[in-house]
Short mmCIF file of C-alpha atoms in Angstrom, two decimals:
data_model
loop_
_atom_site.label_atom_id
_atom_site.label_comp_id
_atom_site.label_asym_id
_atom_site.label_seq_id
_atom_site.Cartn_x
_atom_site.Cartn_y
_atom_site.Cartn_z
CA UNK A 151 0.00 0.00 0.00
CA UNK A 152 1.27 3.44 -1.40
CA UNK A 153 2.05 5.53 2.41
CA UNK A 154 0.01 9.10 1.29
CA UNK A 155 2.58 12.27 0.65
CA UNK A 156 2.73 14.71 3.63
CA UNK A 157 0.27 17.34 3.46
CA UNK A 158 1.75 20.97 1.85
CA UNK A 159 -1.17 22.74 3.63
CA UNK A 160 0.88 26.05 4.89
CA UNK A 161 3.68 25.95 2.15
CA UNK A 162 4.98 27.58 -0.65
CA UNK A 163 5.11 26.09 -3.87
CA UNK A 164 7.33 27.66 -6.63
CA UNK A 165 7.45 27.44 -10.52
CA UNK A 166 10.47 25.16 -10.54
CA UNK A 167 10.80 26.53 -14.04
CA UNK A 168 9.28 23.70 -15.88
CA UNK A 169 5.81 25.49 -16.06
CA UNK A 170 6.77 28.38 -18.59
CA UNK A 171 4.10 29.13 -20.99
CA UNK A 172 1.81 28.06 -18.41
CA UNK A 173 -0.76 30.35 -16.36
CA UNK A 174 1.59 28.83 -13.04
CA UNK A 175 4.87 30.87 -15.38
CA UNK A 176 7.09 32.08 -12.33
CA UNK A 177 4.01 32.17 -9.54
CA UNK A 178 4.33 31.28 -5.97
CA UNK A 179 1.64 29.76 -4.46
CA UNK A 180 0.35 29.33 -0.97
CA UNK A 181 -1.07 25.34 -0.73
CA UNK A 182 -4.49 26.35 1.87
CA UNK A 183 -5.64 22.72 1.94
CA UNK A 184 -4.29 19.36 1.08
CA UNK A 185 -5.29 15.91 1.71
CA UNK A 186 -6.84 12.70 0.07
CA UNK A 187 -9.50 14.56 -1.55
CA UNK A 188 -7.17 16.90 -3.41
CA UNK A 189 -5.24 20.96 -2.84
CA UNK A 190 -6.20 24.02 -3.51
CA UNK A 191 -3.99 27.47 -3.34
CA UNK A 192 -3.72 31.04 -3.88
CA UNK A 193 -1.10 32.62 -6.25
CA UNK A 194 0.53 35.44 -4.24
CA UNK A 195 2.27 37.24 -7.22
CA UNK A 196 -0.22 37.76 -9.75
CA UNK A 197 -2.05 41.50 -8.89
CA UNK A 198 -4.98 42.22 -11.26
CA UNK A 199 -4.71 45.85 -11.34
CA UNK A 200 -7.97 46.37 -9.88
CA UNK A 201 -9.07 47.30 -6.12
CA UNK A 202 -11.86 45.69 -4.31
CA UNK A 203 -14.12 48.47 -4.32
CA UNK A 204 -14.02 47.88 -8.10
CA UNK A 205 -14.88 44.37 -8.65
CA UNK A 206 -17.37 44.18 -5.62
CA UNK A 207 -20.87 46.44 -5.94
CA UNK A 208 -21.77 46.60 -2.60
CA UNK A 209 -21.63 48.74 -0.07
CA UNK A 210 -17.98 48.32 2.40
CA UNK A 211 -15.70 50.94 3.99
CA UNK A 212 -12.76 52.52 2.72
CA UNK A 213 -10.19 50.18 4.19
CA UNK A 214 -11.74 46.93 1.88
CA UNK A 215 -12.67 49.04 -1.16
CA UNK A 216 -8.97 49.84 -1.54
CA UNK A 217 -7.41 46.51 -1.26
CA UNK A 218 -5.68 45.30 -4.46
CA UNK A 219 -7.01 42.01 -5.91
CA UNK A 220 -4.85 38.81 -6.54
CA UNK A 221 -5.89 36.39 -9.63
CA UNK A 222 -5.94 33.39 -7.12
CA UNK A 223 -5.22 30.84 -10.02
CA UNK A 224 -7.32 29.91 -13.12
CA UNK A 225 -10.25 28.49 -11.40
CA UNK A 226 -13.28 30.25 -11.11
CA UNK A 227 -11.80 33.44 -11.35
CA UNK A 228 -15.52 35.33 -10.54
CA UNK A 229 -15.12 34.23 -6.90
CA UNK A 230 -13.31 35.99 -4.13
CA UNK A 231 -11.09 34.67 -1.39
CA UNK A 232 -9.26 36.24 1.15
CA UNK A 233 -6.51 35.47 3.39
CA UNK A 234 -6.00 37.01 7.08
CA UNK A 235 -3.06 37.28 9.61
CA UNK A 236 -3.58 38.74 13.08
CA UNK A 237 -1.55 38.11 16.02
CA UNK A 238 -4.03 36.11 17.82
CA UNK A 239 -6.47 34.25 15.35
CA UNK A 240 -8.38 31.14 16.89
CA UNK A 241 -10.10 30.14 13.73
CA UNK A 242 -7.39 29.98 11.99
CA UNK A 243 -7.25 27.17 9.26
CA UNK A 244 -4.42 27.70 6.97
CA UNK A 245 -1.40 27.88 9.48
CA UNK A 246 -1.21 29.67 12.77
CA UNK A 247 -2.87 32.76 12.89
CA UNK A 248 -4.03 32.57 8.99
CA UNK A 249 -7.32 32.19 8.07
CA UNK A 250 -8.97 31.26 4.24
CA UNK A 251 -12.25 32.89 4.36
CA UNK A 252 -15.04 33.37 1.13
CA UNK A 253 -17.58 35.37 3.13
CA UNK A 254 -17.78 39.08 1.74
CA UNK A 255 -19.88 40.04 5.01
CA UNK A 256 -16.66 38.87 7.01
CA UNK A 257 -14.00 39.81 5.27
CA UNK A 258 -16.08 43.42 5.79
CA UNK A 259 -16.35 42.94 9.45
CA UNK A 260 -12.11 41.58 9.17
CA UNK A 261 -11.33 45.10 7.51
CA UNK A 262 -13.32 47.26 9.45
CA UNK A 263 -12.13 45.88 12.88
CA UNK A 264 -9.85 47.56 15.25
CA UNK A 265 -6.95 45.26 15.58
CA UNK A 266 -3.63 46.93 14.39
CA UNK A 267 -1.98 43.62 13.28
CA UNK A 268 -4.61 42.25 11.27
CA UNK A 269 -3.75 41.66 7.89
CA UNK A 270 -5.61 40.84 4.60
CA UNK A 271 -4.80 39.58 0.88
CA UNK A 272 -7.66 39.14 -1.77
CA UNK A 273 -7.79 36.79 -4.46
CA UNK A 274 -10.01 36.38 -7.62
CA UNK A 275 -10.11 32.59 -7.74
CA UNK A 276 -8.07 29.96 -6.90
CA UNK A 277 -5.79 26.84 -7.90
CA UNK A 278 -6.81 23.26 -7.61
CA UNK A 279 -5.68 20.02 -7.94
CA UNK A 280 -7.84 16.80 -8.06
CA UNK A 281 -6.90 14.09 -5.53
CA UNK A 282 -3.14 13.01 -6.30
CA UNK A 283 -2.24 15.31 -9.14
CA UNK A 284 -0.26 17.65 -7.05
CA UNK A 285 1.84 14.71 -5.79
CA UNK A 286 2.45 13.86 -9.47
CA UNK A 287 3.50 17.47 -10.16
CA UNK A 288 5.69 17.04 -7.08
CA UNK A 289 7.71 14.57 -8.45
CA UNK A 290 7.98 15.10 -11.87
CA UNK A 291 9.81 18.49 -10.57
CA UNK A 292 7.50 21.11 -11.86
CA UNK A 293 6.99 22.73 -7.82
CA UNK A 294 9.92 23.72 -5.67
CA UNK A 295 8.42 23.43 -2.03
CA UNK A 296 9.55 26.51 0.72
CA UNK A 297 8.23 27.57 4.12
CA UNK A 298 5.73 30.30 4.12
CA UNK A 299 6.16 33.14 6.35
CA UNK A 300 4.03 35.70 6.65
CA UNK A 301 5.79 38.88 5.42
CA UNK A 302 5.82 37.06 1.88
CA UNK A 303 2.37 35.96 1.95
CA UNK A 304 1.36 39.57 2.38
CA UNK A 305 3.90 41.13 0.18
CA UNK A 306 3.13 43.44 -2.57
CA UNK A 307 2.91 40.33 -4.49
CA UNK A 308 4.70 40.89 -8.51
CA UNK A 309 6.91 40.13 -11.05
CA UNK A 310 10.08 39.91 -8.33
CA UNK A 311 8.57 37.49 -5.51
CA UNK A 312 9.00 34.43 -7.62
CA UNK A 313 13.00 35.35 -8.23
CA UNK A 314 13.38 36.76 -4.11
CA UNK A 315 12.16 33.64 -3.05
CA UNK A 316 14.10 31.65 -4.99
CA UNK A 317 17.75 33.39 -4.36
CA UNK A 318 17.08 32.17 -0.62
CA UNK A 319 17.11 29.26 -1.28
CA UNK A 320 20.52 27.86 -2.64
CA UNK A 321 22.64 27.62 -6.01
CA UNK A 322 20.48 26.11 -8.48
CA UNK A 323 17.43 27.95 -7.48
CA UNK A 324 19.89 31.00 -7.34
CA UNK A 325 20.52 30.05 -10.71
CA UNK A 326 16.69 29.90 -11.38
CA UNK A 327 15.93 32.90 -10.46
CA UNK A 328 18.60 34.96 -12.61
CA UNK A 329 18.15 33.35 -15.68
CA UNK A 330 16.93 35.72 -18.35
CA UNK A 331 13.07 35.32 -19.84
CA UNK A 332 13.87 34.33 -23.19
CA UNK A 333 17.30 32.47 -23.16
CA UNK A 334 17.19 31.62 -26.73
CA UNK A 335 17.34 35.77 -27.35
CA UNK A 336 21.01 35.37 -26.07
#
């Protein structure tokens, strides 16, 4: 009997390079769930351009209507997700102190709180994998697998997180990160 792969819920995954031309080209993701039944994640590096306040009609205070929005991934791109840090967060079910919510209400009543440490990304869909295709990506080498810390999940997000990430993380993926775009222009 095939012993199941650890779960990446809480991780970072990384284009390993192998996934250029792809919609995953140079993203890092952050895995919220993974088990038997499948993953699904939120690409941290891909701002749309737009804020909340212009992909949401409804009524929400400043603070929310301003937030930039994320393209999640490719799935369902007409639903919003939201990620949020605070020092002390009891329902937290990504990692400790980080919460995955879909609620609008509460991300509303998240923004519009009064704790200074309180944190929030928001994401236009979302990745997924079906049950065992992420472990296949795994090990064919298209993902690069790194620790998530919180100061990079709520980075600015862009074009340079993929490449910072990677020049932490040794030689090759050194190596990785400073390769030019189009090699074969060389």
């Amino acid at each position: 009997m095939k012993k199941p792969a650890p779960s990446l819920k809480g991780k970072l995954l990384l284009d390993s390079g192998m996934l250029s031309g792809s919609s995953f080209d140079k993203t890092v993701l952050l895995i919220c769930e993974h088990n038997a039944e499948g993953a699904l994640g939120l690409v941290l590096n891909r701002p749309v351009g737009r804020k909340v306040g212009e992909v949401i009609d409804r009524e929400m205070g400043e603070a929310l209507r301003n937030h930039p929005v994320y393209l999640g991934g490719p799935v369902q791109t007409q639903v919003l997700s939201w990620l949020q840090y605070d020092e002390f967060l009891p329902d937290a079910n990504v990692m400790e102190n980080l919460k995955l919510g879909h609620a609008l209400e509460e991300l509303a009543e998240v923004t519009e709180g009064y704790s200074s440490t309180c944190r929030v990304k928001v994401f236009a869909g979302y990745a997924g994998w079906s049950p065992g295709q992420l472990d296949e990506e795994l090990s064919r080498g298209s993902w690069l697998v790194s620790a998530a810390k919180m100061d990079v999940i709520f980075d600015v997000g862009g074009d340079g997180m993929w490449r910072g990430i990677l020049r932490t993380m040794g030689i090759r993926q050194q190596l990785l990160a400073d390769r030019p775009d189009h090699p074969e222009w060389n």
